[in-house]
Amino acid sequence: MVFILLLNQLKKFIKDRMLKLRAIKFCKAISKPWGYPSYSSGRQIKVHISRKEHYNDDETPYYSKPKPRESWVTNFYAVVQRRNWTMHDVDQWFKRRAMREIIADQRFVPERFLNLGPNLAAAHFITGRGGKVKFVGNDKWYSYADIKKGYIPSIDTPGFYVEEIDATDTPLCYEGFENLYNLRALKKLILRECFLIDDWCLHRTHIFKNSLQFIDVTGCPKVTERGIICLHPLRNLETLVIEDNPNIQNKELVCLLLQELAPKCNVIGVDFEDPVFLKRLENYMT
């Protein structure tokens, strides 16, 4: 009989204790503001750390699940299942792939630079991509065919200094300028119809600031007024040709500013006598 009474009292004590704990927990819950962040509740979240070979250097090693091993089957399935592909997406994919190939083709090759020197290395680079070069004291334009015939040396030979470069209609891009350093005799740079030449490329022409006298960017669709004003470090620039550049806004005003920074520069392709421009200039000055 006594045992039954003790057991009932123990049950009642446990029940009261549980009710108190629930009440305390409820009071704490309602005292939290709306939108209380879950990470502040003190719970520890288990995070899986993938192995090193499962992620790239620019990715974090923390994943909820391990990254599967690289496979062309899984990659192809992931690309196909990503979204509904259209012909525009396919065209953009091929363009990005072609651009990656162009950049890889124009990377700087230290072995070529060491074996040929800066001038012959630049000559081989430009002619190998469809351009032409002219050396100091020689009026002949050399192309890739002349390299095959042996007219341009394949080893470092003194006396060959690049004076003019004609990269008309070539895929020369920003990365390609890495191969044109130390051309101290370069005076003329022709970049006509180069569809990859942009403002960043023109900004990189500062490597020729002590020698370049002529630059032609006719027909470069990616060149804007920002790229034109980036030519001001060229101390000896005498001629700038900008014709058929539709993305250059306020061409006349930009060229006037460039001429203030480089007084020797003569701009071809800009009509400073245009009545519309003179009217705008008058309104601007007033």
PDB file of C-alpha atoms in Angstrom:
ATOM      1  CA  MET A   1       0.000   0.000   0.000  1.00  0.00           C
ATOM      2  CA  VAL A   2       2.814   2.391   0.877  1.00  0.00           C
ATOM      3  CA  PHE A   3       4.607   1.469  -2.331  1.00  0.00           C
ATOM      4  CA  ILE A   4       1.564   2.406  -4.414  1.00  0.00           C
ATOM      5  CA  LEU A   5       1.311   5.808  -2.701  1.00  0.00           C
ATOM      6  CA  LEU A   6       4.988   6.532  -3.336  1.00  0.00           C
ATOM      7  CA  LEU A   7       4.616   5.533  -6.972  1.00  0.00           C
ATOM      8  CA  ASN A   8       1.641   7.866  -7.453  1.00  0.00           C
ATOM      9  CA  GLN A   9       3.519  10.772  -5.865  1.00  0.00           C
ATOM     10  CA  LEU A  10       6.506  10.121  -8.137  1.00  0.00           C
ATOM     11  CA  LYS A  11       4.271  10.148 -11.219  1.00  0.00           C
ATOM     12  CA  LYS A  12       2.670  13.404 -10.089  1.00  0.00           C
ATOM     13  CA  PHE A  13       6.102  14.988  -9.505  1.00  0.00           C
ATOM     14  CA  ILE A  14       7.338  13.956 -12.940  1.00  0.00           C
ATOM     15  CA  LYS A  15       4.166  15.273 -14.573  1.00  0.00           C
ATOM     16  CA  ASP A  16       4.445  18.643 -12.829  1.00  0.00           C
ATOM     17  CA  ARG A  17       8.105  18.872 -13.782  1.00  0.00           C
ATOM     18  CA  MET A  18       7.353  18.206 -17.436  1.00  0.00           C
ATOM     19  CA  LEU A  19       4.623  20.861 -17.428  1.00  0.00           C
ATOM     20  CA  LYS A  20       7.029  23.418 -15.973  1.00  0.00           C
ATOM     21  CA  LEU A  21       9.677  22.615 -18.583  1.00  0.00           C
ATOM     22  CA  ARG A  22       7.128  22.979 -21.383  1.00  0.00           C
ATOM     23  CA  ALA A  23       5.969  26.313 -19.960  1.00  0.00           C
ATOM     24  CA  ILE A  24       9.539  27.613 -19.757  1.00  0.00           C
ATOM     25  CA  LYS A  25      10.253  26.506 -23.333  1.00  0.00           C
ATOM     26  CA  PHE A  26       7.049  28.158 -24.570  1.00  0.00           C
ATOM     27  CA  CYS A  27       7.904  31.448 -22.848  1.00  0.00           C
ATOM     28  CA  LYS A  28      11.350  31.470 -24.424  1.00  0.00           C
ATOM     29  CA  ALA A  29       9.861  30.765 -27.830  1.00  0.00           C
ATOM     30  CA  ILE A  30       7.327  33.595 -27.741  1.00  0.00           C
ATOM     31  CA  SER A  31       9.962  36.009 -26.440  1.00  0.00           C
ATOM     32  CA  LYS A  32      11.979  35.632 -29.683  1.00  0.00           C
ATOM     33  CA  PRO A  33      11.269  38.179 -32.448  1.00  0.00           C
ATOM     34  CA  TRP A  34       9.679  37.157 -35.718  1.00  0.00           C
ATOM     35  CA  GLY A  35      12.158  35.759 -38.199  1.00  0.00           C
ATOM     36  CA  TYR A  36      14.551  34.681 -35.484  1.00  0.00           C
ATOM     37  CA  PRO A  37      17.505  33.120 -37.281  1.00  0.00           C
ATOM     38  CA  SER A  38      17.863  29.406 -36.853  1.00  0.00           C
ATOM     39  CA  TYR A  39      21.645  29.591 -36.620  1.00  0.00           C
ATOM     40  CA  SER A  40      21.340  31.582 -33.358  1.00  0.00           C
ATOM     41  CA  SER A  41      19.539  28.796 -31.556  1.00  0.00           C
ATOM     42  CA  GLY A  42      22.800  27.102 -30.671  1.00  0.00           C
ATOM     43  CA  ARG A  43      22.269  24.042 -32.852  1.00  0.00           C
ATOM     44  CA  GLN A  44      25.358  22.618 -34.506  1.00  0.00           C
ATOM     45  CA  ILE A  45      25.073  21.907 -38.213  1.00  0.00           C
ATOM     46  CA  LYS A  46      27.138  19.074 -39.567  1.00  0.00           C
ATOM     47  CA  VAL A  47      28.993  20.029 -42.739  1.00  0.00           C
ATOM     48  CA  HIS A  48      30.571  17.519 -45.056  1.00  0.00           C
ATOM     49  CA  ILE A  49      34.052  18.397 -46.301  1.00  0.00           C
ATOM     50  CA  SER A  50      34.748  16.965 -49.725  1.00  0.00           C
ATOM     51  CA  ARG A  51      38.092  15.578 -50.707  1.00  0.00           C
ATOM     52  CA  LYS A  52      40.578  17.811 -52.504  1.00  0.00           C
ATOM     53  CA  GLU A  53      40.125  16.199 -55.904  1.00  0.00           C
ATOM     54  CA  HIS A  54      36.389  16.886 -55.796  1.00  0.00           C
ATOM     55  CA  TYR A  55      36.635  20.666 -56.095  1.00  0.00           C
ATOM     56  CA  ASN A  56      38.627  23.287 -57.960  1.00  0.00           C
ATOM     57  CA  ASP A  57      40.987  25.877 -56.507  1.00  0.00           C
ATOM     58  CA  ASP A  58      38.413  28.651 -56.895  1.00  0.00           C
ATOM     59  CA  GLU A  59      35.664  26.664 -55.177  1.00  0.00           C
ATOM     60  CA  THR A  60      34.989  26.023 -51.524  1.00  0.00           C
ATOM     61  CA  PRO A  61      35.560  22.501 -50.148  1.00  0.00           C
ATOM     62  CA  TYR A  62      32.351  22.624 -48.096  1.00  0.00           C
ATOM     63  CA  TYR A  63      29.415  20.838 -49.660  1.00  0.00           C
ATOM     64  CA  SER A  64      26.316  19.155 -48.324  1.00  0.00           C
ATOM     65  CA  LYS A  65      27.188  16.160 -50.468  1.00  0.00           C
ATOM     66  CA  PRO A  66      30.470  15.053 -52.025  1.00  0.00           C
ATOM     67  CA  LYS A  67      30.992  16.253 -55.581  1.00  0.00           C
ATOM     68  CA  PRO A  68      31.023  13.373 -58.075  1.00  0.00           C
ATOM     69  CA  ARG A  69      34.128  12.654 -60.095  1.00  0.00           C
ATOM     70  CA  GLU A  70      34.518  14.391 -63.435  1.00  0.00           C
ATOM     71  CA  SER A  71      33.044  12.432 -66.300  1.00  0.00           C
ATOM     72  CA  TRP A  72      31.944  13.503 -69.746  1.00  0.00           C
ATOM     73  CA  VAL A  73      28.732  11.542 -69.267  1.00  0.00           C
ATOM     74  CA  THR A  74      27.751  13.364 -66.080  1.00  0.00           C
ATOM     75  CA  ASN A  75      28.878  16.722 -67.465  1.00  0.00           C
ATOM     76  CA  PHE A  76      26.891  16.233 -70.660  1.00  0.00           C
ATOM     77  CA  TYR A  77      23.826  15.166 -68.703  1.00  0.00           C
ATOM     78  CA  ALA A  78      24.156  18.199 -66.413  1.00  0.00           C
ATOM     79  CA  VAL A  79      24.455  20.584 -69.370  1.00  0.00           C
ATOM     80  CA  VAL A  80      21.474  19.093 -71.160  1.00  0.00           C
ATOM     81  CA  GLN A  81      19.298  19.048 -68.052  1.00  0.00           C
ATOM     82  CA  ARG A  82      20.236  22.582 -66.997  1.00  0.00           C
ATOM     83  CA  ARG A  83      17.547  24.253 -69.070  1.00  0.00           C
ATOM     84  CA  ASN A  84      15.871  24.173 -72.445  1.00  0.00           C
ATOM     85  CA  TRP A  85      18.563  24.986 -74.965  1.00  0.00           C
ATOM     86  CA  THR A  86      17.872  27.208 -77.960  1.00  0.00           C
ATOM     87  CA  MET A  87      19.860  27.892 -81.105  1.00  0.00           C
ATOM     88  CA  HIS A  88      21.022  31.164 -79.569  1.00  0.00           C
ATOM     89  CA  ASP A  89      22.467  29.281 -76.586  1.00  0.00           C
ATOM     90  CA  VAL A  90      24.279  26.868 -78.876  1.00  0.00           C
ATOM     91  CA  ASP A  91      25.664  29.748 -80.927  1.00  0.00           C
ATOM     92  CA  GLN A  92      26.896  31.526 -77.795  1.00  0.00           C
ATOM     93  CA  TRP A  93      28.533  28.331 -76.562  1.00  0.00           C
ATOM     94  CA  PHE A  94      30.467  27.936 -79.813  1.00  0.00           C
ATOM     95  CA  LYS A  95      31.517  31.608 -79.683  1.00  0.00           C
ATOM     96  CA  ARG A  96      32.832  31.254 -76.139  1.00  0.00           C
ATOM     97  CA  ARG A  97      34.704  28.123 -77.127  1.00  0.00           C
ATOM     98  CA  ALA A  98      36.258  29.870 -80.133  1.00  0.00           C
ATOM     99  CA  MET A  99      37.269  32.809 -77.932  1.00  0.00           C
ATOM    100  CA  ARG A 100      38.978  30.495 -75.462  1.00  0.00           C
ATOM    101  CA  GLU A 101      40.924  28.935 -78.318  1.00  0.00           C
ATOM    102  CA  ILE A 102      42.007  32.373 -79.587  1.00  0.00           C
ATOM    103  CA  ILE A 103      43.204  33.417 -76.134  1.00  0.00           C
ATOM    104  CA  ALA A 104      45.099  30.159 -75.696  1.00  0.00           C
ATOM    105  CA  ASP A 105      46.709  30.608 -79.115  1.00  0.00           C
ATOM    106  CA  GLN A 106      47.906  34.132 -78.270  1.00  0.00           C
ATOM    107  CA  ARG A 107      49.376  33.365 -74.870  1.00  0.00           C
ATOM    108  CA  PHE A 108      52.909  34.479 -74.141  1.00  0.00           C
ATOM    109  CA  VAL A 109      55.488  31.768 -74.892  1.00  0.00           C
ATOM    110  CA  PRO A 110      58.695  32.363 -72.900  1.00  0.00           C
ATOM    111  CA  GLU A 111      60.713  29.921 -75.017  1.00  0.00           C
ATOM    112  CA  ARG A 112      59.948  31.855 -78.198  1.00  0.00           C
ATOM    113  CA  PHE A 113      60.893  35.128 -76.543  1.00  0.00           C
ATOM    114  CA  LEU A 114      64.199  33.749 -75.249  1.00  0.00           C
ATOM    115  CA  ASN A 115      65.174  32.042 -78.506  1.00  0.00           C
ATOM    116  CA  LEU A 116      64.209  34.848 -80.900  1.00  0.00           C
ATOM    117  CA  GLY A 117      64.422  38.027 -78.877  1.00  0.00           C
ATOM    118  CA  PRO A 118      61.632  40.608 -78.579  1.00  0.00           C
ATOM    119  CA  ASN A 119      61.606  41.818 -82.202  1.00  0.00           C
ATOM    120  CA  LEU A 120      61.784  38.508 -84.046  1.00  0.00           C
ATOM    121  CA  ALA A 121      59.408  36.919 -81.530  1.00  0.00           C
ATOM    122  CA  ALA A 122      56.866  39.673 -82.234  1.00  0.00           C
ATOM    123  CA  ALA A 123      57.406  39.243 -85.983  1.00  0.00           C
ATOM    124  CA  HIS A 124      56.761  35.499 -85.775  1.00  0.00           C
ATOM    125  CA  PHE A 125      53.702  36.090 -83.609  1.00  0.00           C
ATOM    126  CA  ILE A 126      52.097  38.706 -85.886  1.00  0.00           C
ATOM    127  CA  THR A 127      52.836  36.940 -89.168  1.00  0.00           C
ATOM    128  CA  GLY A 128      51.671  33.625 -87.748  1.00  0.00           C
ATOM    129  CA  ARG A 129      48.201  35.124 -87.284  1.00  0.00           C
ATOM    130  CA  GLY A 130      47.846  36.695 -90.696  1.00  0.00           C
ATOM    131  CA  GLY A 131      49.589  40.009 -90.131  1.00  0.00           C
ATOM    132  CA  LYS A 132      52.644  41.662 -91.662  1.00  0.00           C
ATOM    133  CA  VAL A 133      55.696  43.419 -90.278  1.00  0.00           C
ATOM    134  CA  LYS A 134      58.317  45.794 -91.594  1.00  0.00           C
ATOM    135  CA  PHE A 135      61.835  46.114 -90.215  1.00  0.00           C
ATOM    136  CA  VAL A 136      64.019  49.180 -89.819  1.00  0.00           C
ATOM    137  CA  GLY A 137      65.893  50.000 -93.027  1.00  0.00           C
ATOM    138  CA  ASN A 138      63.719  47.713 -95.176  1.00  0.00           C
ATOM    139  CA  ASP A 139      60.601  48.810 -97.063  1.00  0.00           C
ATOM    140  CA  LYS A 140      59.325  45.278 -97.666  1.00  0.00           C
ATOM    141  CA  TRP A 141      56.347  43.883 -95.789  1.00  0.00           C
ATOM    142  CA  TYR A 142      57.081  40.390 -94.440  1.00  0.00           C
ATOM    143  CA  SER A 143      54.336  37.808 -94.002  1.00  0.00           C
ATOM    144  CA  TYR A 144      54.133  34.202 -92.855  1.00  0.00           C
ATOM    145  CA  ALA A 145      55.160  33.008 -96.316  1.00  0.00           C
ATOM    146  CA  ASP A 146      58.483  34.793 -95.872  1.00  0.00           C
ATOM    147  CA  ILE A 147      59.085  32.879 -92.654  1.00  0.00           C
ATOM    148  CA  LYS A 148      58.610  29.609 -94.516  1.00  0.00           C
ATOM    149  CA  LYS A 149      61.058  30.774 -97.164  1.00  0.00           C
ATOM    150  CA  GLY A 150      63.608  31.675 -94.504  1.00  0.00           C
ATOM    151  CA  TYR A 151      63.618  35.433 -95.077  1.00  0.00           C
ATOM    152  CA  ILE A 152      62.932  35.994 -91.368  1.00  0.00           C
ATOM    153  CA  PRO A 153      65.458  34.254 -89.083  1.00  0.00           C
ATOM    154  CA  SER A 154      64.304  31.555 -86.691  1.00  0.00           C
ATOM    155  CA  ILE A 155      67.016  32.340 -84.156  1.00  0.00           C
ATOM    156  CA  ASP A 156      67.975  35.528 -82.366  1.00  0.00           C
ATOM    157  CA  THR A 157      69.764  37.611 -85.002  1.00  0.00           C
ATOM    158  CA  PRO A 158      70.923  41.205 -84.455  1.00  0.00           C
ATOM    159  CA  GLY A 159      69.839  43.894 -86.895  1.00  0.00           C
ATOM    160  CA  PHE A 160      66.129  42.986 -87.100  1.00  0.00           C
ATOM    161  CA  TYR A 161      64.050  45.680 -85.398  1.00  0.00           C
ATOM    162  CA  VAL A 162      60.308  45.843 -85.993  1.00  0.00           C
ATOM    163  CA  GLU A 163      59.323  49.314 -87.200  1.00  0.00           C
ATOM    164  CA  GLU A 164      55.767  48.777 -88.484  1.00  0.00           C
ATOM    165  CA  ILE A 165      53.049  46.230 -87.740  1.00  0.00           C
ATOM    166  CA  ASP A 166      50.023  45.642 -89.956  1.00  0.00           C
ATOM    167  CA  ALA A 167      47.474  43.509 -88.090  1.00  0.00           C
ATOM    168  CA  THR A 168      44.570  44.270 -90.427  1.00  0.00           C
ATOM    169  CA  ASP A 169      41.688  41.795 -90.100  1.00  0.00           C
ATOM    170  CA  THR A 170      43.510  39.575 -87.608  1.00  0.00           C
ATOM    171  CA  PRO A 171      42.113  38.081 -84.373  1.00  0.00           C
ATOM    172  CA  LEU A 172      44.554  40.074 -82.243  1.00  0.00           C
ATOM    173  CA  CYS A 173      43.169  40.416 -78.721  1.00  0.00           C
ATOM    174  CA  TYR A 174      44.207  41.804 -75.352  1.00  0.00           C
ATOM    175  CA  GLU A 175      46.276  38.765 -74.394  1.00  0.00           C
ATOM    176  CA  GLY A 176      48.230  39.004 -77.648  1.00  0.00           C
ATOM    177  CA  PHE A 177      49.859  42.276 -76.598  1.00  0.00           C
ATOM    178  CA  GLU A 178      51.967  40.265 -74.156  1.00  0.00           C
ATOM    179  CA  ASN A 179      54.026  39.233 -77.190  1.00  0.00           C
ATOM    180  CA  LEU A 180      54.743  42.821 -78.285  1.00  0.00           C
ATOM    181  CA  TYR A 181      56.814  44.092 -75.392  1.00  0.00           C
ATOM    182  CA  ASN A 182      60.236  45.728 -75.810  1.00  0.00           C
ATOM    183  CA  LEU A 183      59.610  46.877 -79.397  1.00  0.00           C
ATOM    184  CA  ARG A 184      61.571  50.086 -78.969  1.00  0.00           C
ATOM    185  CA  ALA A 185      61.687  50.900 -82.703  1.00  0.00           C
ATOM    186  CA  LEU A 186      57.956  50.453 -83.415  1.00  0.00           C
ATOM    187  CA  LYS A 187      56.541  53.589 -85.051  1.00  0.00           C
ATOM    188  CA  LYS A 188      53.425  52.413 -86.880  1.00  0.00           C
ATOM    189  CA  LEU A 189      50.616  50.141 -85.678  1.00  0.00           C
ATOM    190  CA  ILE A 190      47.715  49.308 -88.000  1.00  0.00           C
ATOM    191  CA  LEU A 191      44.697  47.618 -86.383  1.00  0.00           C
ATOM    192  CA  ARG A 192      42.117  48.013 -89.143  1.00  0.00           C
ATOM    193  CA  GLU A 193      39.055  45.746 -89.040  1.00  0.00           C
ATOM    194  CA  CYS A 194      40.232  43.912 -85.916  1.00  0.00           C
ATOM    195  CA  PHE A 195      36.991  42.687 -84.381  1.00  0.00           C
ATOM    196  CA  LEU A 196      38.579  41.875 -80.996  1.00  0.00           C
ATOM    197  CA  ILE A 197      40.397  45.167 -80.451  1.00  0.00           C
ATOM    198  CA  ASP A 198      38.648  47.083 -77.674  1.00  0.00           C
ATOM    199  CA  ASP A 199      39.348  49.839 -75.165  1.00  0.00           C
ATOM    200  CA  TRP A 200      41.491  47.563 -73.020  1.00  0.00           C
ATOM    201  CA  CYS A 201      43.742  46.817 -75.983  1.00  0.00           C
ATOM    202  CA  LEU A 202      44.221  50.517 -76.715  1.00  0.00           C
ATOM    203  CA  HIS A 203      45.033  51.113 -73.081  1.00  0.00           C
ATOM    204  CA  ARG A 204      47.811  48.545 -73.412  1.00  0.00           C
ATOM    205  CA  THR A 205      49.493  50.527 -76.175  1.00  0.00           C
ATOM    206  CA  HIS A 206      51.285  52.450 -73.442  1.00  0.00           C
ATOM    207  CA  ILE A 207      54.101  49.920 -73.891  1.00  0.00           C
ATOM    208  CA  PHE A 208      54.963  51.852 -77.099  1.00  0.00           C
ATOM    209  CA  LYS A 209      54.754  55.307 -75.504  1.00  0.00           C
ATOM    210  CA  ASN A 210      58.326  56.284 -76.398  1.00  0.00           C
ATOM    211  CA  SER A 211      58.269  55.298 -80.080  1.00  0.00           C
ATOM    212  CA  LEU A 212      54.766  54.942 -81.578  1.00  0.00           C
ATOM    213  CA  GLN A 213      53.865  57.709 -84.042  1.00  0.00           C
ATOM    214  CA  PHE A 214      50.957  56.268 -86.040  1.00  0.00           C
ATOM    215  CA  ILE A 215      47.974  54.143 -85.036  1.00  0.00           C
ATOM    216  CA  ASP A 216      44.963  53.150 -87.121  1.00  0.00           C
ATOM    217  CA  VAL A 217      41.838  51.680 -85.488  1.00  0.00           C
ATOM    218  CA  THR A 218      39.492  52.033 -88.458  1.00  0.00           C
ATOM    219  CA  GLY A 219      36.610  49.578 -88.452  1.00  0.00           C
ATOM    220  CA  CYS A 220      37.127  48.268 -84.910  1.00  0.00           C
ATOM    221  CA  PRO A 221      33.556  47.899 -83.624  1.00  0.00           C
ATOM    222  CA  LYS A 222      34.485  47.486 -79.948  1.00  0.00           C
ATOM    223  CA  VAL A 223      36.493  50.706 -79.682  1.00  0.00           C
ATOM    224  CA  THR A 224      34.726  53.520 -77.830  1.00  0.00           C
ATOM    225  CA  GLU A 225      35.632  57.010 -76.675  1.00  0.00           C
ATOM    226  CA  ARG A 226      37.209  55.509 -73.545  1.00  0.00           C
ATOM    227  CA  GLY A 227      39.788  53.705 -75.630  1.00  0.00           C
ATOM    228  CA  ILE A 228      40.603  56.822 -77.650  1.00  0.00           C
ATOM    229  CA  ILE A 229      41.354  58.862 -74.563  1.00  0.00           C
ATOM    230  CA  CYS A 230      43.590  56.033 -73.302  1.00  0.00           C
ATOM    231  CA  LEU A 231      46.069  56.928 -76.057  1.00  0.00           C
ATOM    232  CA  HIS A 232      47.251  60.056 -74.258  1.00  0.00           C
ATOM    233  CA  PRO A 233      50.403  58.394 -72.790  1.00  0.00           C
ATOM    234  CA  LEU A 234      51.806  58.066 -76.335  1.00  0.00           C
ATOM    235  CA  ARG A 235      54.197  61.002 -76.240  1.00  0.00           C
ATOM    236  CA  ASN A 236      55.241  60.921 -79.896  1.00  0.00           C
ATOM    237  CA  LEU A 237      51.853  60.109 -81.438  1.00  0.00           C
ATOM    238  CA  GLU A 238      51.448  62.132 -84.630  1.00  0.00           C
ATOM    239  CA  THR A 239      48.573  60.452 -86.501  1.00  0.00           C
ATOM    240  CA  LEU A 240      45.413  58.734 -85.303  1.00  0.00           C
ATOM    241  CA  VAL A 241      42.954  57.268 -87.810  1.00  0.00           C
ATOM    242  CA  ILE A 242      39.411  56.608 -86.556  1.00  0.00           C
ATOM    243  CA  GLU A 243      36.994  55.959 -89.387  1.00  0.00           C
ATOM    244  CA  ASP A 244      33.948  53.719 -89.360  1.00  0.00           C
ATOM    245  CA  ASN A 245      33.863  53.349 -85.572  1.00  0.00           C
ATOM    246  CA  PRO A 246      30.149  53.466 -84.721  1.00  0.00           C
ATOM    247  CA  ASN A 247      30.554  53.057 -80.961  1.00  0.00           C
ATOM    248  CA  ILE A 248      32.660  56.182 -80.445  1.00  0.00           C
ATOM    249  CA  GLN A 249      30.351  58.807 -78.991  1.00  0.00           C
ATOM    250  CA  ASN A 250      31.156  62.521 -79.043  1.00  0.00           C
ATOM    251  CA  LYS A 251      34.067  61.780 -81.348  1.00  0.00           C
ATOM    252  CA  GLU A 252      34.956  65.410 -81.954  1.00  0.00           C
ATOM    253  CA  LEU A 253      35.038  66.389 -78.289  1.00  0.00           C
ATOM    254  CA  VAL A 254      37.072  63.329 -77.352  1.00  0.00           C
ATOM    255  CA  CYS A 255      39.598  64.062 -80.086  1.00  0.00           C
ATOM    256  CA  LEU A 256      39.907  67.668 -78.942  1.00  0.00           C
ATOM    257  CA  LEU A 257      40.641  66.447 -75.445  1.00  0.00           C
ATOM    258  CA  LEU A 258      43.208  63.999 -76.812  1.00  0.00           C
ATOM    259  CA  GLN A 259      44.898  66.767 -78.781  1.00  0.00           C
ATOM    260  CA  GLU A 260      45.162  68.841 -75.624  1.00  0.00           C
ATOM    261  CA  LEU A 261      46.959  65.965 -73.923  1.00  0.00           C
ATOM    262  CA  ALA A 262      49.018  65.072 -77.019  1.00  0.00           C
ATOM    263  CA  PRO A 263      49.526  68.296 -79.022  1.00  0.00           C
ATOM    264  CA  LYS A 264      51.427  66.558 -81.846  1.00  0.00           C
ATOM    265  CA  CYS A 265      48.522  64.253 -82.674  1.00  0.00           C
ATOM    266  CA  ASN A 266      46.601  64.780 -85.919  1.00  0.00           C
ATOM    267  CA  VAL A 267      43.261  62.961 -86.025  1.00  0.00           C
ATOM    268  CA  ILE A 268      42.004  61.614 -89.363  1.00  0.00           C
ATOM    269  CA  GLY A 269      38.325  60.796 -89.657  1.00  0.00           C
ATOM    270  CA  VAL A 270      36.919  63.694 -87.638  1.00  0.00           C
ATOM    271  CA  ASP A 271      35.403  66.806 -89.179  1.00  0.00           C
ATOM    272  CA  PHE A 272      36.096  69.659 -86.800  1.00  0.00           C
ATOM    273  CA  GLU A 273      34.365  72.083 -89.205  1.00  0.00           C
ATOM    274  CA  ASP A 274      31.006  70.366 -88.916  1.00  0.00           C
ATOM    275  CA  PRO A 275      28.355  73.043 -88.161  1.00  0.00           C
ATOM    276  CA  VAL A 276      26.534  70.743 -85.755  1.00  0.00           C
ATOM    277  CA  PHE A 277      29.728  70.127 -83.828  1.00  0.00           C
ATOM    278  CA  LEU A 278      30.596  73.828 -83.784  1.00  0.00           C
ATOM    279  CA  LYS A 279      27.139  74.628 -82.441  1.00  0.00           C
ATOM    280  CA  ARG A 280      27.472  72.012 -79.711  1.00  0.00           C
ATOM    281  CA  LEU A 281      30.932  73.280 -78.859  1.00  0.00           C
ATOM    282  CA  GLU A 282      29.641  76.834 -78.610  1.00  0.00           C
ATOM    283  CA  ASN A 283      26.849  75.754 -76.284  1.00  0.00           C
ATOM    284  CA  TYR A 284      29.321  73.774 -74.230  1.00  0.00           C
ATOM    285  CA  MET A 285      31.702  76.711 -73.866  1.00  0.00           C
ATOM    286  CA  THR A 286      28.930  79.057 -72.829  1.00  0.00           C
TER     287      THR A 286
END
